[in-house]
CSV table of C-alpha atoms in Angstrom, one decimal:
chain,number,residue,atom,x,y,z
C,138,MET,CA,0.0,0.0,0.0
C,139,VAL,CA,2.6,2.5,1.1
C,140,PRO,CA,5.0,1.7,-1.8
C,141,SER,CA,2.2,2.3,-4.3
C,142,ILE,CA,1.4,5.6,-2.8
C,143,ILE,CA,5.0,6.7,-3.0
C,144,GLU,CA,5.3,5.4,-6.5
C,145,ASN,CA,2.2,7.4,-7.5
C,146,ILE,CA,3.7,10.6,-5.9
C,147,PHE,CA,7.0,10.2,-7.8
C,148,SER,CA,5.2,9.3,-11.0
C,149,LYS,CA,3.2,12.6,-10.8
C,150,ILE,CA,6.3,14.6,-9.9
C,151,PHE,CA,8.2,13.1,-12.9
C,152,ASN,CA,5.2,13.7,-15.2
C,153,PHE,CA,5.1,17.3,-14.1
C,154,ALA,CA,8.9,17.7,-14.5
C,155,SER,CA,8.7,16.1,-18.0
C,156,LYS,CA,6.1,18.5,-19.1
C,157,PHE,CA,7.7,21.5,-17.4
C,158,ALA,CA,11.2,20.8,-18.9
C,159,SER,CA,10.0,20.6,-22.5
C,160,GLY,CA,9.6,23.1,-25.3
C,161,LYS,CA,12.0,25.4,-27.1
C,162,TYR,CA,12.8,27.6,-24.0
C,163,TRP,CA,12.8,25.0,-21.3
C,164,HIS,CA,16.2,26.2,-20.0
C,165,LEU,CA,14.6,29.6,-19.2
C,166,LYS,CA,11.6,28.0,-17.5
C,167,VAL,CA,14.0,25.9,-15.4
C,168,ALA,CA,16.1,29.0,-14.5
C,169,VAL,CA,12.9,31.0,-13.5
C,170,LEU,CA,11.7,28.1,-11.3
C,171,CYS,CA,15.0,27.7,-9.6
C,172,SER,CA,15.3,31.5,-9.1
C,173,VAL,CA,11.9,31.6,-7.5
C,174,ILE,CA,12.7,28.6,-5.3
C,175,SER,CA,15.9,30.3,-4.2
C,176,LEU,CA,14.1,33.6,-3.5
C,177,CYS,CA,11.5,31.8,-1.4
C,178,PHE,CA,14.2,30.3,0.9
C,179,HIS,CA,16.9,33.0,0.7
C,180,PHE,CA,15.4,36.4,0.0
C,181,PRO,CA,18.2,38.9,-0.7
C,182,ASN,CA,18.9,42.0,1.4
C,183,PHE,CA,21.2,44.1,-0.7
C,184,THR,CA,21.9,46.6,2.1
C,185,HIS,CA,22.8,44.2,4.9
C,186,GLY,CA,26.3,43.4,6.1
C,187,GLU,CA,28.8,45.0,8.3
C,188,LYS,CA,29.3,48.7,7.6
C,189,TRP,CA,33.1,48.3,7.8
C,190,MET,CA,33.0,45.6,5.2
C,191,ARG,CA,30.7,47.5,2.8
C,192,ASP,CA,32.8,50.6,3.2
C,193,GLY,CA,36.0,48.7,2.5
C,194,ILE,CA,34.6,47.1,-0.6
C,195,ASN,CA,33.2,50.5,-1.8
C,196,LYS,CA,36.7,51.9,-1.3
C,197,GLN,CA,38.2,49.1,-3.3
C,198,ILE,CA,35.7,49.7,-6.1
C,199,GLU,CA,36.8,53.4,-6.2
C,200,GLU,CA,40.5,52.5,-6.4
C,201,PRO,CA,40.8,48.8,-7.2
C,202,PHE,CA,44.6,48.8,-7.8
C,203,VAL,CA,45.6,51.1,-4.9
C,204,LYS,CA,47.0,49.3,-1.9
C,205,GLN,CA,44.8,50.0,1.1
C,206,ASN,CA,46.3,50.2,4.6
C,207,TYR,CA,44.3,47.6,6.5
C,208,PRO,CA,45.7,45.8,9.5
C,209,PRO,CA,47.4,42.6,8.2
C,210,ASP,CA,45.2,40.3,10.2
C,211,SER,CA,41.9,41.9,9.2
C,212,HIS,CA,39.4,40.4,6.9
C,213,LEU,CA,39.7,43.4,4.5
C,214,ALA,CA,43.4,42.8,4.2
C,215,LYS,CA,42.7,39.3,3.0
C,216,ARG,CA,40.4,40.7,0.3
C,217,ILE,CA,43.2,42.7,-1.4
C,218,PHE,CA,43.5,40.2,-4.3
C,219,ARG,CA,39.8,39.7,-4.8
C,220,LEU,CA,39.8,42.2,-7.7
C,221,THR,CA,37.3,40.9,-10.2
C,222,MET,CA,34.2,42.5,-8.7
C,223,PRO,CA,35.8,45.7,-7.6
C,224,VAL,CA,37.1,46.2,-11.1
C,225,VAL,CA,33.7,45.4,-12.6
C,226,GLY,CA,32.1,47.9,-10.1
C,227,ASN,CA,34.6,50.5,-11.1
C,228,LEU,CA,34.1,49.9,-14.9
C,229,LEU,CA,30.3,49.9,-14.6
C,230,ASN,CA,30.1,52.6,-11.9
C,231,LEU,CA,28.4,50.3,-9.4
C,232,ASN,CA,28.8,50.3,-5.6
C,233,ILE,CA,28.6,47.2,-3.4
C,234,THR,CA,24.7,47.2,-3.7
C,235,GLY,CA,24.9,47.3,-7.5
C,236,LEU,CA,27.4,44.5,-7.5
C,237,LEU,CA,25.1,42.3,-5.2
C,238,VAL,CA,22.2,42.9,-7.6
C,239,LEU,CA,24.5,42.0,-10.5
C,240,GLN,CA,25.4,38.8,-8.7
C,241,SER,CA,21.7,37.9,-8.3
C,242,ILE,CA,21.3,38.3,-12.0
C,243,LEU,CA,24.3,36.0,-12.5
C,244,GLY,CA,22.4,33.5,-10.3
C,245,PHE,CA,19.6,33.3,-12.9
C,246,LEU,CA,22.2,32.8,-15.7
C,247,PHE,CA,24.0,30.2,-13.5
C,248,PHE,CA,20.8,28.0,-13.6
C,249,ILE,CA,20.6,28.3,-17.4
C,250,ILE,CA,24.2,27.3,-17.8
C,251,VAL,CA,23.9,24.4,-15.3
C,252,SER,CA,20.7,23.1,-17.1
C,253,LYS,CA,22.5,23.3,-20.5
C,254,LEU,CA,25.6,21.7,-19.1
C,255,VAL,CA,23.7,18.8,-17.5
C,256,PHE,CA,21.7,18.3,-20.7
C,257,SER,CA,24.8,18.2,-22.8
C,258,ILE,CA,26.1,15.4,-20.7
C,259,THR,CA,22.9,13.4,-20.1
C,260,SER,CA,20.5,14.5,-22.9
C,261,ASP,CA,17.7,14.4,-20.3
C,262,ASN,CA,15.6,17.5,-19.6
C,263,VAL,CA,14.1,16.1,-16.4
C,264,LEU,CA,17.5,15.3,-14.9
C,265,SER,CA,18.7,18.8,-15.8
C,266,LEU,CA,15.7,20.2,-14.0
C,267,ILE,CA,16.3,18.0,-10.9
C,268,VAL,CA,20.0,18.9,-10.7
C,269,CYS,CA,19.2,22.6,-11.0
C,270,VAL,CA,16.5,22.4,-8.3
C,271,GLY,CA,19.0,20.5,-6.2
C,272,PHE,CA,21.4,23.5,-6.5
C,273,THR,CA,18.8,25.8,-5.1
C,274,VAL,CA,18.8,24.2,-1.7
C,275,ILE,CA,22.6,24.0,-1.2
C,276,TYR,CA,25.1,26.8,-0.6
C,277,ILE,CA,25.9,27.3,-4.3
C,278,GLY,CA,22.3,28.1,-5.2
C,279,LYS,CA,21.8,30.6,-2.3
C,280,SER,CA,25.3,32.2,-2.6
C,281,PHE,CA,23.9,34.5,-5.3
C,282,LEU,CA,21.4,35.9,-2.9
C,283,ILE,CA,22.7,35.9,0.6
C,284,ASP,CA,26.2,37.2,-0.1
C,285,SER,CA,27.3,40.3,1.7
C,286,GLY,CA,30.4,41.0,-0.3
C,287,CYS,CA,32.4,37.9,-0.6
C,288,PHE,CA,31.0,37.3,-4.2
C,289,ASP,CA,31.1,33.5,-3.9
C,290,GLY,CA,28.2,33.3,-6.3
C,291,THR,CA,30.1,35.2,-9.0
C,292,ALA,CA,33.0,32.7,-8.6
C,293,PHE,CA,30.6,29.8,-8.9
C,294,PHE,CA,29.1,31.4,-12.0
C,295,LEU,CA,32.5,31.8,-13.6
C,296,LEU,CA,33.5,28.2,-12.7
C,297,SER,CA,30.3,27.0,-14.3
C,298,LEU,CA,31.3,28.9,-17.5
C,299,THR,CA,34.6,27.1,-17.5
C,300,MET,CA,32.8,23.8,-17.7
C,301,PHE,CA,30.4,25.1,-20.4
C,302,PHE,CA,32.8,26.7,-22.8
C,303,ARG,CA,35.0,24.7,-25.1
C,304,LYS,CA,37.4,27.4,-26.3
C,305,PRO,CA,40.7,27.5,-24.3
C,306,LEU,CA,40.9,31.3,-24.2
C,307,LEU,CA,37.4,31.6,-22.8
C,308,ILE,CA,38.1,28.8,-20.3
C,309,PHE,CA,41.3,30.5,-19.2
C,310,THR,CA,39.6,33.9,-18.9
C,311,CYS,CA,36.8,32.5,-16.7
C,312,ILE,CA,39.2,30.6,-14.4
C,313,PHE,CA,41.4,33.7,-14.2
C,314,LEU,CA,38.5,35.9,-13.2
C,315,ALA,CA,37.1,33.3,-10.8
C,316,CYS,CA,40.5,33.1,-9.0
C,317,PHE,CA,40.6,36.9,-8.6
C,318,THR,CA,37.0,36.8,-7.3
C,319,ASP,CA,37.7,34.2,-4.7
C,320,GLU,CA,41.0,32.5,-4.3
C,321,ARG,CA,39.3,29.2,-3.4
C,322,ALA,CA,38.3,28.9,-7.1
C,323,ILE,CA,41.7,27.7,-7.9
C,324,ILE,CA,41.1,24.5,-5.9
């Protein structure tokens, strides 16, 4: 009795997933669904975070290549080589809040890339949907929304691009930028 109930539930879920992840623009539908799920569990607050951290990042955005005089053991001193987002902020005239909004947009694009990447490996729309939904409930999926200036989500986005691209120059560029977004990207 219980196994048949569970089997019916999973059957309905997979039927829905099969219908949902079909059509010409199914990647966009998957990205919208995953973004909505992420927003339900991790709604962003683009103005939160420690004032000293926000001020330090804004200062780095204004002058990304100028050495700042932070105490050597401080968190801001450890961010000196995380240059990708401050340079982007400087080029696009964005402050920390604008960069966090940009990172949220990259989260939407991340789900499109992951769905296409999984589909290119498996040729299965439903599995692509399931993998993307799985990402929404772990740190990678929420890092685009809850970040207060570490820009982990941007590093994950750039790393997903390295797996998606096939041209060595694009792969190198994405890895290079990811490493200067968060040094853990090199691992």
